[in-house]
Short mmCIF file of N, CA and C in Angstrom, two decimals:
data_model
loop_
_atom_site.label_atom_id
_atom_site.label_comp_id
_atom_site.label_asym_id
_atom_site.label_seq_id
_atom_site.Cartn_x
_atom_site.Cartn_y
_atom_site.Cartn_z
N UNK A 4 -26.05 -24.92 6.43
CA UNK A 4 -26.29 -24.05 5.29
C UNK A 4 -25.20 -22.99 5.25
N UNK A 5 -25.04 -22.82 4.33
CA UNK A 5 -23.84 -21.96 3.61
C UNK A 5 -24.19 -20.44 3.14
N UNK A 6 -23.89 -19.62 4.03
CA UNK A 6 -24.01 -18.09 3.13
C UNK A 6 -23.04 -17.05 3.05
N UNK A 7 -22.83 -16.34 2.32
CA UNK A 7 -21.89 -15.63 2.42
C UNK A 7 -21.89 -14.47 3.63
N UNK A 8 -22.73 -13.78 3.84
CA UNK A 8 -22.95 -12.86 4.84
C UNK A 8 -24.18 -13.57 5.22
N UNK A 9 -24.11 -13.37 6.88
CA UNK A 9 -25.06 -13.78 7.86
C UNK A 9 -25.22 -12.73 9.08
N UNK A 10 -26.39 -12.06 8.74
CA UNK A 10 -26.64 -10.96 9.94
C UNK A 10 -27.75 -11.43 10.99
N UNK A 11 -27.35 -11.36 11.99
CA UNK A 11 -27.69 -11.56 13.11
C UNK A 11 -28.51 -10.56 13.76
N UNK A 12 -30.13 -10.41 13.99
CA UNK A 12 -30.93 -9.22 14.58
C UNK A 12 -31.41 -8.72 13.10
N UNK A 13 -32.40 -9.33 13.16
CA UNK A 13 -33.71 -8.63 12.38
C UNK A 13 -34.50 -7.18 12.05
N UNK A 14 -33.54 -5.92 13.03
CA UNK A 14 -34.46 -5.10 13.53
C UNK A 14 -34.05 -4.04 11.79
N UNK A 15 -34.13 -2.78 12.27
CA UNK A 15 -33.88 -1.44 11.19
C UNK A 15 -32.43 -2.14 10.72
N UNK A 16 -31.25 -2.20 11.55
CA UNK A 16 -29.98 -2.12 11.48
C UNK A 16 -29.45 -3.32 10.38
N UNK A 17 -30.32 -4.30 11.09
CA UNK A 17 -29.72 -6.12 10.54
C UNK A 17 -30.41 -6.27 8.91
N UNK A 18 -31.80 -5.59 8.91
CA UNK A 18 -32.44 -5.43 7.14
C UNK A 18 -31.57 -4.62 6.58
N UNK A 19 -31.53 -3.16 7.02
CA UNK A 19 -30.63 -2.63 6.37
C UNK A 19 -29.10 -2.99 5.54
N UNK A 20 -28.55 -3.39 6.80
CA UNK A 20 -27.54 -4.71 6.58
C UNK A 20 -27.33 -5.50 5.29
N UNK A 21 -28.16 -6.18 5.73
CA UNK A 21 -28.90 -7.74 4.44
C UNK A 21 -29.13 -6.81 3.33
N UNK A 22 -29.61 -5.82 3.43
CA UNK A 22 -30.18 -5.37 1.55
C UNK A 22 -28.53 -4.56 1.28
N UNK A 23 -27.62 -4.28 1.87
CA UNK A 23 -26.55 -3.65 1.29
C UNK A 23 -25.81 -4.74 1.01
N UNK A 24 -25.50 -5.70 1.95
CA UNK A 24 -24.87 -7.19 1.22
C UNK A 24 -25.57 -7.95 0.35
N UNK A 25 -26.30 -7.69 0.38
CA UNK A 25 -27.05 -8.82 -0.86
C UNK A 25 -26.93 -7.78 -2.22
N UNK A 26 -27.64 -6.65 -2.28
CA UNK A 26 -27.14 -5.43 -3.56
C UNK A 26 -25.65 -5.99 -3.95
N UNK A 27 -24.92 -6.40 -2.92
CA UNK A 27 -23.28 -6.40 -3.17
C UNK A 27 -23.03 -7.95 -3.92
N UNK A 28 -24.28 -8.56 -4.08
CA UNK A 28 -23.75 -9.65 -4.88
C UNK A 28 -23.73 -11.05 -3.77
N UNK A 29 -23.71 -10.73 -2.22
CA UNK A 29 -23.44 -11.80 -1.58
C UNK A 29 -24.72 -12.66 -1.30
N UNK A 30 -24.56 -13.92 -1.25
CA UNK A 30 -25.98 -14.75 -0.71
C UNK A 30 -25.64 -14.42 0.55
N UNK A 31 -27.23 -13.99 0.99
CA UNK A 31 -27.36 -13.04 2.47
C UNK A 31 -28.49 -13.41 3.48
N UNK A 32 -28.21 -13.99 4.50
CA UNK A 32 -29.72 -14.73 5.11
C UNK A 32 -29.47 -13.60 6.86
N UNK A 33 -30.60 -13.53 6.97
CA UNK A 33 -30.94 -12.65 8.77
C UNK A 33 -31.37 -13.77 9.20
N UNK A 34 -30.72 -13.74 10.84
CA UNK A 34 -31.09 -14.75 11.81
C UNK A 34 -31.88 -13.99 13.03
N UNK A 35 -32.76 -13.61 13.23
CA UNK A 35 -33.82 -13.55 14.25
C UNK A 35 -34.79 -14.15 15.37
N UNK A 36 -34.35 -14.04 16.46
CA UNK A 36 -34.81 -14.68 17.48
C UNK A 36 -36.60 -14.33 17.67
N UNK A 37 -37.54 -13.37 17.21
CA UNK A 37 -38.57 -12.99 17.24
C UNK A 37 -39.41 -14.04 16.24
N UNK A 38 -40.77 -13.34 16.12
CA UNK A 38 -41.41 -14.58 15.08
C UNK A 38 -41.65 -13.75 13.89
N UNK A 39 -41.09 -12.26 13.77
CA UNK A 39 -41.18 -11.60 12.54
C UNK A 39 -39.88 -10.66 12.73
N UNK A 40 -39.67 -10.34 11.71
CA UNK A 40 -38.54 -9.19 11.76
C UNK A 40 -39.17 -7.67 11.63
N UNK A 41 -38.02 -6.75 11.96
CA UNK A 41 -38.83 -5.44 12.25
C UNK A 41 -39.83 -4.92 13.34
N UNK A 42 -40.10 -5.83 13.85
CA UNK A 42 -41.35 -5.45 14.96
C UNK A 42 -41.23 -4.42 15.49
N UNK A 43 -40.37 -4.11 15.85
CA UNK A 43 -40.20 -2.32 16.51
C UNK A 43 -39.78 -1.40 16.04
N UNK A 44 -39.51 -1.52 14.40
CA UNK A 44 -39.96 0.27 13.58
C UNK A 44 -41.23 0.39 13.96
N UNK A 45 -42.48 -0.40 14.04
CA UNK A 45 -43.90 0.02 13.89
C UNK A 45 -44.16 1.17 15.28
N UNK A 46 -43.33 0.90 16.35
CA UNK A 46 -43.41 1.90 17.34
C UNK A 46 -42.53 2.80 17.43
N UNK A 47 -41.43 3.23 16.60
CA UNK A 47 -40.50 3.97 16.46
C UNK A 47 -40.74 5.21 16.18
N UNK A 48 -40.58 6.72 17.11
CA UNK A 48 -41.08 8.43 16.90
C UNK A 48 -43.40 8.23 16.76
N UNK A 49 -43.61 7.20 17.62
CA UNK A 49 -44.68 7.25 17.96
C UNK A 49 -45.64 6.91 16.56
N UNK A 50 -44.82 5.62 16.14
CA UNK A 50 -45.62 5.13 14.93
C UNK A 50 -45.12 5.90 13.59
N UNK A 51 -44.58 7.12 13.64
CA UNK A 51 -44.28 7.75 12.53
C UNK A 51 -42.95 7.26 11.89
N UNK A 52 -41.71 6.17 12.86
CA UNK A 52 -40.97 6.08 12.32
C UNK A 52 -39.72 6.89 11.89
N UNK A 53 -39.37 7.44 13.36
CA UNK A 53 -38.02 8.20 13.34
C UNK A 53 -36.95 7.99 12.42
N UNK A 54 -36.28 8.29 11.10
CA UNK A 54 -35.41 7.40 10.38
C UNK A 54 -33.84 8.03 10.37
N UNK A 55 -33.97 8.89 10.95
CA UNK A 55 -32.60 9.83 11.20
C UNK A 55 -32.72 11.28 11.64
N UNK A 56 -31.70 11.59 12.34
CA UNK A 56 -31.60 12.79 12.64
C UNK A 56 -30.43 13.70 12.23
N UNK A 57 -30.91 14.88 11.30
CA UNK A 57 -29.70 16.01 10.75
C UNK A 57 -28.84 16.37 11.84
N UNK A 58 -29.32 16.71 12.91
CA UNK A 58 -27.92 17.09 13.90
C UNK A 58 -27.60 16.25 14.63
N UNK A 59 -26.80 14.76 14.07
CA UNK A 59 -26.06 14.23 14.80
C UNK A 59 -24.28 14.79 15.21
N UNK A 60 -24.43 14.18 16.55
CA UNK A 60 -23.04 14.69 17.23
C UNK A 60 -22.69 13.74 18.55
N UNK A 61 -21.45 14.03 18.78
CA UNK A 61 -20.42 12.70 19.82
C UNK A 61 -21.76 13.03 21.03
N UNK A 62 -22.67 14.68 21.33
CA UNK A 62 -23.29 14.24 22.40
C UNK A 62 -24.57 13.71 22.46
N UNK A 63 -25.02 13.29 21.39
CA UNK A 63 -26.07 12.43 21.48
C UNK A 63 -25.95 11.37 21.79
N UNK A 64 -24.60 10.69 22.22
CA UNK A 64 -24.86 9.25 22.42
C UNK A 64 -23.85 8.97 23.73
N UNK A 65 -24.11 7.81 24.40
CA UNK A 65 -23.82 7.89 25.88
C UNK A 65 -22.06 6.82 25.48
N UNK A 66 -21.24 7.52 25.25
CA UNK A 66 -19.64 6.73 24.82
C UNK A 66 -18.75 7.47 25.62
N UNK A 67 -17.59 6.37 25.84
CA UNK A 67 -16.51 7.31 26.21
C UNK A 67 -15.47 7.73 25.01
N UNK A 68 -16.02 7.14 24.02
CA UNK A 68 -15.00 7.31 22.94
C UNK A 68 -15.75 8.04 21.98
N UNK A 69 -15.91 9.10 22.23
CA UNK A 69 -16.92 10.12 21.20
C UNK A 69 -16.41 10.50 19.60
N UNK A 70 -15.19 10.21 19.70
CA UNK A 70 -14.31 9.66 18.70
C UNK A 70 -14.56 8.81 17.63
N UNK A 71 -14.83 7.78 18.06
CA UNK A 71 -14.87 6.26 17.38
C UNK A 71 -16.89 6.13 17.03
N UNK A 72 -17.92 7.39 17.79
CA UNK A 72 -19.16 7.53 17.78
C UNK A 72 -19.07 8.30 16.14
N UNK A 73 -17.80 9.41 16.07
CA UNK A 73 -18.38 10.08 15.19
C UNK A 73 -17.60 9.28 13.81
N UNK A 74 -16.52 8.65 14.05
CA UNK A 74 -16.42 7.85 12.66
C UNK A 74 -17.36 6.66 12.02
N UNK A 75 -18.39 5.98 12.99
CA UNK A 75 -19.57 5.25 12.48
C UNK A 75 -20.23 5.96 11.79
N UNK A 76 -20.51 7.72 12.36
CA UNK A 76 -21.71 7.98 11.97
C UNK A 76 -21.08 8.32 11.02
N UNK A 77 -19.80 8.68 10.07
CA UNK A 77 -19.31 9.46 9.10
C UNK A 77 -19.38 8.36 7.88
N UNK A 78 -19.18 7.11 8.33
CA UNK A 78 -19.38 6.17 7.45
C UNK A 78 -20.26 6.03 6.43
N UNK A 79 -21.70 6.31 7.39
CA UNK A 79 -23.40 6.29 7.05
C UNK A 79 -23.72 7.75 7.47
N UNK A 80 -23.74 8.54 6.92
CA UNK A 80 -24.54 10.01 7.80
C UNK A 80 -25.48 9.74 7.49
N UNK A 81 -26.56 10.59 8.07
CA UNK A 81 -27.77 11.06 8.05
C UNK A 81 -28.44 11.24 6.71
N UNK A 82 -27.47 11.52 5.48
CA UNK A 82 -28.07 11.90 4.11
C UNK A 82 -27.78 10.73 3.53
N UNK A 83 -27.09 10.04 3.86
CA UNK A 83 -26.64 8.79 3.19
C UNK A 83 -28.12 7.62 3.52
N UNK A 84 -28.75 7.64 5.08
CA UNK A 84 -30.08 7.36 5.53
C UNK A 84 -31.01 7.58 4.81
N UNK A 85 -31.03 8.87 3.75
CA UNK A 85 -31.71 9.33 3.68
C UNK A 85 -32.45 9.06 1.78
N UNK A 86 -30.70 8.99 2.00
CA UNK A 86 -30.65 8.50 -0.17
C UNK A 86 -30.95 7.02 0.34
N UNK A 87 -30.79 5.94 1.22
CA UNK A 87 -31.25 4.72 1.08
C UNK A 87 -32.75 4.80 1.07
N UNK A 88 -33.33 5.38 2.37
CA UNK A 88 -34.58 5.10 2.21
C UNK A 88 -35.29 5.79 0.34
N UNK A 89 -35.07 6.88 0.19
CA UNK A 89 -35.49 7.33 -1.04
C UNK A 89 -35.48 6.33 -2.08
N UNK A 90 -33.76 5.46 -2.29
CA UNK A 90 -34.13 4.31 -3.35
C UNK A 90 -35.21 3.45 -3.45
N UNK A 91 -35.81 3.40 -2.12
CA UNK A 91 -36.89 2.32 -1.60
C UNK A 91 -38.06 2.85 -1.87
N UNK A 92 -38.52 3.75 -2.39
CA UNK A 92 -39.80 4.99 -2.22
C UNK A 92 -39.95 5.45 -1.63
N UNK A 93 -39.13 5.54 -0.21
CA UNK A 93 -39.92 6.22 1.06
C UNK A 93 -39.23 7.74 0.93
N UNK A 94 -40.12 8.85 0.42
CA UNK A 94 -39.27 10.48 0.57
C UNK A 94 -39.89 10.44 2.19
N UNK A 95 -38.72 11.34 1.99
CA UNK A 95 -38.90 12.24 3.81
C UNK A 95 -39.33 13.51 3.85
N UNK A 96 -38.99 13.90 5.32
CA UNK A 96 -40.19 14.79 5.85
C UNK A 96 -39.21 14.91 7.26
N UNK A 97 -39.37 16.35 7.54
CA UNK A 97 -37.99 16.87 7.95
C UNK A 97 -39.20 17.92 8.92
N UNK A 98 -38.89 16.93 10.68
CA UNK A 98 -39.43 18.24 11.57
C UNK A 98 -38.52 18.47 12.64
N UNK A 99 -38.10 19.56 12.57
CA UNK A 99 -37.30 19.86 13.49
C UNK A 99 -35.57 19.25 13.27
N UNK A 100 -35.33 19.17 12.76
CA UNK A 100 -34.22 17.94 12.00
C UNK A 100 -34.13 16.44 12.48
N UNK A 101 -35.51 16.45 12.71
CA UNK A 101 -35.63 14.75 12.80
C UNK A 101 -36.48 14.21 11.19
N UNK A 102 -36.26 13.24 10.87
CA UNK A 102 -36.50 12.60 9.45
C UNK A 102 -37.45 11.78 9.50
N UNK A 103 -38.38 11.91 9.32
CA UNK A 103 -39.68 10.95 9.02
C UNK A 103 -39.89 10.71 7.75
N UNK A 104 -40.86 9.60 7.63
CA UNK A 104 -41.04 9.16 6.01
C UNK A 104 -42.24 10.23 5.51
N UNK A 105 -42.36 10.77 4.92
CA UNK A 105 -43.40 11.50 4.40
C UNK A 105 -44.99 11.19 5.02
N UNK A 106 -45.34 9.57 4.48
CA UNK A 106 -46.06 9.16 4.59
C UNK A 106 -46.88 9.24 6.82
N UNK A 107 -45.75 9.02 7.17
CA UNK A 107 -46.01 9.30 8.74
C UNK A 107 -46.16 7.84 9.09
N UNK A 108 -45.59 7.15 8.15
CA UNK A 108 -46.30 5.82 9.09
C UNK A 108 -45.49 4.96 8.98
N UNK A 109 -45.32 4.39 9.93
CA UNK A 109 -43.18 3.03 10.81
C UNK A 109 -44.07 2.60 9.24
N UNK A 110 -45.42 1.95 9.29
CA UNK A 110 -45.66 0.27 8.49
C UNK A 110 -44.82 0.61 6.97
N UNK A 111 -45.14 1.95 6.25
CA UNK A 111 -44.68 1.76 4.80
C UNK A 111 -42.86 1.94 5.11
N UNK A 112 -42.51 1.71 5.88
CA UNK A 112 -40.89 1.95 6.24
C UNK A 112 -41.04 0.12 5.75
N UNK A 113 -41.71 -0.35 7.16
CA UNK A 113 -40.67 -2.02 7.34
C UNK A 113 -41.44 -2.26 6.14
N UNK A 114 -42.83 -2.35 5.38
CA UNK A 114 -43.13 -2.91 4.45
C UNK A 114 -41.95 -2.56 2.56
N UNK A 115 -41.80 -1.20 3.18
CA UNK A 115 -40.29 -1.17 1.76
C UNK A 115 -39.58 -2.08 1.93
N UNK A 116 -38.81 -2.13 3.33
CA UNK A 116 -37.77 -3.01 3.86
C UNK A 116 -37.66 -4.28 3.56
N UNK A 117 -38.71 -4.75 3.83
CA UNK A 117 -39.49 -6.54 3.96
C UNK A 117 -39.46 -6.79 2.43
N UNK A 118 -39.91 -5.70 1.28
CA UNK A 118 -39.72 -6.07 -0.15
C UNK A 118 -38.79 -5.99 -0.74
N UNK A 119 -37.68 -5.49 -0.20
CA UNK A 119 -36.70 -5.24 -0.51
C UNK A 119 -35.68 -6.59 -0.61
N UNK A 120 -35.56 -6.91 0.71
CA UNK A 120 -35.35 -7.97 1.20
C UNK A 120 -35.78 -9.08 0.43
N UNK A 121 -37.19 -9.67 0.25
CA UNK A 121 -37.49 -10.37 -1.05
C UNK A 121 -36.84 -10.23 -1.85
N UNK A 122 -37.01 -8.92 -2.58
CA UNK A 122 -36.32 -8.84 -3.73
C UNK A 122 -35.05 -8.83 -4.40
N UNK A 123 -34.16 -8.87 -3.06
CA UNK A 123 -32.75 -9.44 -2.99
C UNK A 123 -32.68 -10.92 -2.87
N UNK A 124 -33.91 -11.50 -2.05
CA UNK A 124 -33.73 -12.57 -2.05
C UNK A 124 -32.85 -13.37 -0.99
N UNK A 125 -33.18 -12.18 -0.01
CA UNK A 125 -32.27 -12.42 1.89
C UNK A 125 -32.88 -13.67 2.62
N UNK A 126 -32.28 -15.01 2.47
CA UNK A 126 -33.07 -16.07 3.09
C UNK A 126 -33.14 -15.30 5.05
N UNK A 127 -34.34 -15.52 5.49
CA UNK A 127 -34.97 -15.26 6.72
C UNK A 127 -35.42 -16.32 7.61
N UNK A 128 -34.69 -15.82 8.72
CA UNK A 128 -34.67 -17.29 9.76
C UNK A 128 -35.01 -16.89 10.96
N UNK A 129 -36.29 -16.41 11.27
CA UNK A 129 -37.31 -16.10 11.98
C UNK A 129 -37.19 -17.21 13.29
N UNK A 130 -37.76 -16.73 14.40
CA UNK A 130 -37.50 -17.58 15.64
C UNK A 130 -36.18 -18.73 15.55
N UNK A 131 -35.50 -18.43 15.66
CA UNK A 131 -34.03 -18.98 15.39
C UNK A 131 -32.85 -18.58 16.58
N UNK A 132 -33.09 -19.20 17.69
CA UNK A 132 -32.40 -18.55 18.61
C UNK A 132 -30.90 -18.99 18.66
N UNK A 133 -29.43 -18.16 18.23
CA UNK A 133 -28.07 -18.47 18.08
C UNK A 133 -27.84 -18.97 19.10
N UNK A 134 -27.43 -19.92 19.63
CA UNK A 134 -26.57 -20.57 20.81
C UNK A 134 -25.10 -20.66 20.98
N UNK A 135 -24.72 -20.21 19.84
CA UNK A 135 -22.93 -20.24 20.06
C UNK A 135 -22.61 -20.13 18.58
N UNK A 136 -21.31 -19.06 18.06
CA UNK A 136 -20.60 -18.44 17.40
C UNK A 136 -19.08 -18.93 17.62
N UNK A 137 -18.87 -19.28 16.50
CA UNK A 137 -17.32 -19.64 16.43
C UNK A 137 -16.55 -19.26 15.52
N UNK A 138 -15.69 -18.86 15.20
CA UNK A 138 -14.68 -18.08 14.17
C UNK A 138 -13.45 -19.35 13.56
N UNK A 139 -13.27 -19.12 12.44
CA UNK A 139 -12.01 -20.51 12.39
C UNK A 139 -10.94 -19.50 10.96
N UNK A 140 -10.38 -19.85 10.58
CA UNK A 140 -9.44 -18.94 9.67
C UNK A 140 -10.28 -18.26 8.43
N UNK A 141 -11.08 -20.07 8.08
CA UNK A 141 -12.21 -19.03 6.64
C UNK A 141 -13.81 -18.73 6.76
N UNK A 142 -14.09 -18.74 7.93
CA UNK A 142 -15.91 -18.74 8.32
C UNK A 142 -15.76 -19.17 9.68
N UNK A 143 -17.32 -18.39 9.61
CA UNK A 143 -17.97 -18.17 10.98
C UNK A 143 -18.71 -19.80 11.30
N UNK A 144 -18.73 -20.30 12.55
CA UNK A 144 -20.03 -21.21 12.08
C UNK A 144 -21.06 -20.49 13.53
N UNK A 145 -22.35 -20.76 13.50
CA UNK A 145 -23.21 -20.44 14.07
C UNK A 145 -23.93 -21.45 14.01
N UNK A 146 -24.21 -21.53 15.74
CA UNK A 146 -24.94 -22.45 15.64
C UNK A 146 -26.30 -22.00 16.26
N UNK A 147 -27.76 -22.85 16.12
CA UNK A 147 -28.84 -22.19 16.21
C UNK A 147 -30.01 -23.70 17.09
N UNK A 148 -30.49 -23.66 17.67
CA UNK A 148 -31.73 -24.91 17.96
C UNK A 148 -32.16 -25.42 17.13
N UNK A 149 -31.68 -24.54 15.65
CA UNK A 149 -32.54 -25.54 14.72
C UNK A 149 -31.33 -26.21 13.51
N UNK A 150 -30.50 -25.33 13.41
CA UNK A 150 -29.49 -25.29 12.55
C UNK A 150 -28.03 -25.00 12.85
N UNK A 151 -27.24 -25.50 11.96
CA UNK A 151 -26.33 -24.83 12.11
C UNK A 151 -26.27 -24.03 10.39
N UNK A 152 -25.04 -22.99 10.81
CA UNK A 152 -24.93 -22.20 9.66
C UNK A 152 -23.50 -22.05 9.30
N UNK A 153 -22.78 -21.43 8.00
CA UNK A 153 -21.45 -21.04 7.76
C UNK A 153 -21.77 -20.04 7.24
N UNK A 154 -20.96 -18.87 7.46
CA UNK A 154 -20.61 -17.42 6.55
C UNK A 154 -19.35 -17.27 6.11
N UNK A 155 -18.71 -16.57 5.56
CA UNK A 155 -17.66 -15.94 5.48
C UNK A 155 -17.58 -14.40 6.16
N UNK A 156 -18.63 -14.18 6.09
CA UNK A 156 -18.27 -13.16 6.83
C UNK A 156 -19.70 -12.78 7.70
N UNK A 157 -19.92 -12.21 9.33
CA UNK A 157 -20.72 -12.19 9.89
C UNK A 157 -21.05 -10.47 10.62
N UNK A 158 -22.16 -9.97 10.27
CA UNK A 158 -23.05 -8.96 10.88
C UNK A 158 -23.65 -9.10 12.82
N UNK A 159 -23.22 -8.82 13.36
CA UNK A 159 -24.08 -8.46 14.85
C UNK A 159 -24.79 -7.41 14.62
N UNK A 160 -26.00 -7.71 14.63
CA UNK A 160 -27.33 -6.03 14.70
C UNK A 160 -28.25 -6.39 15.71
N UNK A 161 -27.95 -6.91 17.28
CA UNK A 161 -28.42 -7.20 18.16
C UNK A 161 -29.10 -6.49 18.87
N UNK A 162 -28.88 -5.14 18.83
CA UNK A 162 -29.28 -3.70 19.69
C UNK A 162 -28.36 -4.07 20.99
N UNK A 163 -28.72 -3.00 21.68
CA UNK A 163 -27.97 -3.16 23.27
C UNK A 163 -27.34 -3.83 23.66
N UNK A 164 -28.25 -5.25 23.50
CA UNK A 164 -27.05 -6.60 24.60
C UNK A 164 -26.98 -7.46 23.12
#
């Protein structure tokens, strides 16, 4: 199967992802090793769904290149987090300069997310574990236990490892 963008990791990062490439016009599918996507906003700032924080800086995060930390975050700041979730319905709610959804609750976060996603029309490939990634001059291919895939262009939103 053939898509134009193919993000890899289901979680906040990889939806997010998928609904800015797909808005952009590209056919956009998430590959997820879990049996749902999102599963861990629902425990994220203790169910309330941490969605950003106003005072980000190089020492919040454990880099040696505190440098190259603060041009990601300049890319996407915190208000830019903040106008996405809003397009989606979710207003915020601001304690301490951490960003919660108004509502207090992860579920109406991933449930915007998850419709969103529909409504772009992000094909979703749930328990799909990647076994090997290959690059060639015009696409990615990926391969999967169940499938293989082509992109033109490819997303990692793996977390950690």
């Amino acid at each position: 199967m053939h898509f134009d963008c193919i993000v890899i990791g289901g979680g906040a990062a990889g939806m997010t992802a998928a609904i800015t490439a797909a808005r952009r016009g590209k056919k956009t599918a998430i590959i997820e090793h879990t049996d749902r996507i999102g599963k861990k906003i629902l425990s994220t700032g203790n169910g309330k769904c941490n969605l950003t924080n106003t005072e980000l800086d190089r020492e919040c995060y454990q880099s040696d290149d505190g440098e190259f930390v603060m041009q990601v975050i300049d890319q996407f700041t915190p208000y830019d987090v903040i106008d996405f979730f809003k397009c989606l319905g979710i207003y915020p709610k601001s304690k301490n300069g951490y960003i919660y959804p108004n509502s207090e609750q992860a579920s109406s976060v991933l449930d915007v997310l998850r419709l969103e996603l529909s409504h772009q029309k992000v094909a979703l490939f749930t328990q799909t574990i990647v076994k090997g990634i290959e690059k060639n001059v015009e696409q990615f291919r990926i391969s999967t236990e169940q499938n293989e895939f082509t992109a033109d262009s490819l997303i990692l939103a793996t977390g950690s490892k």
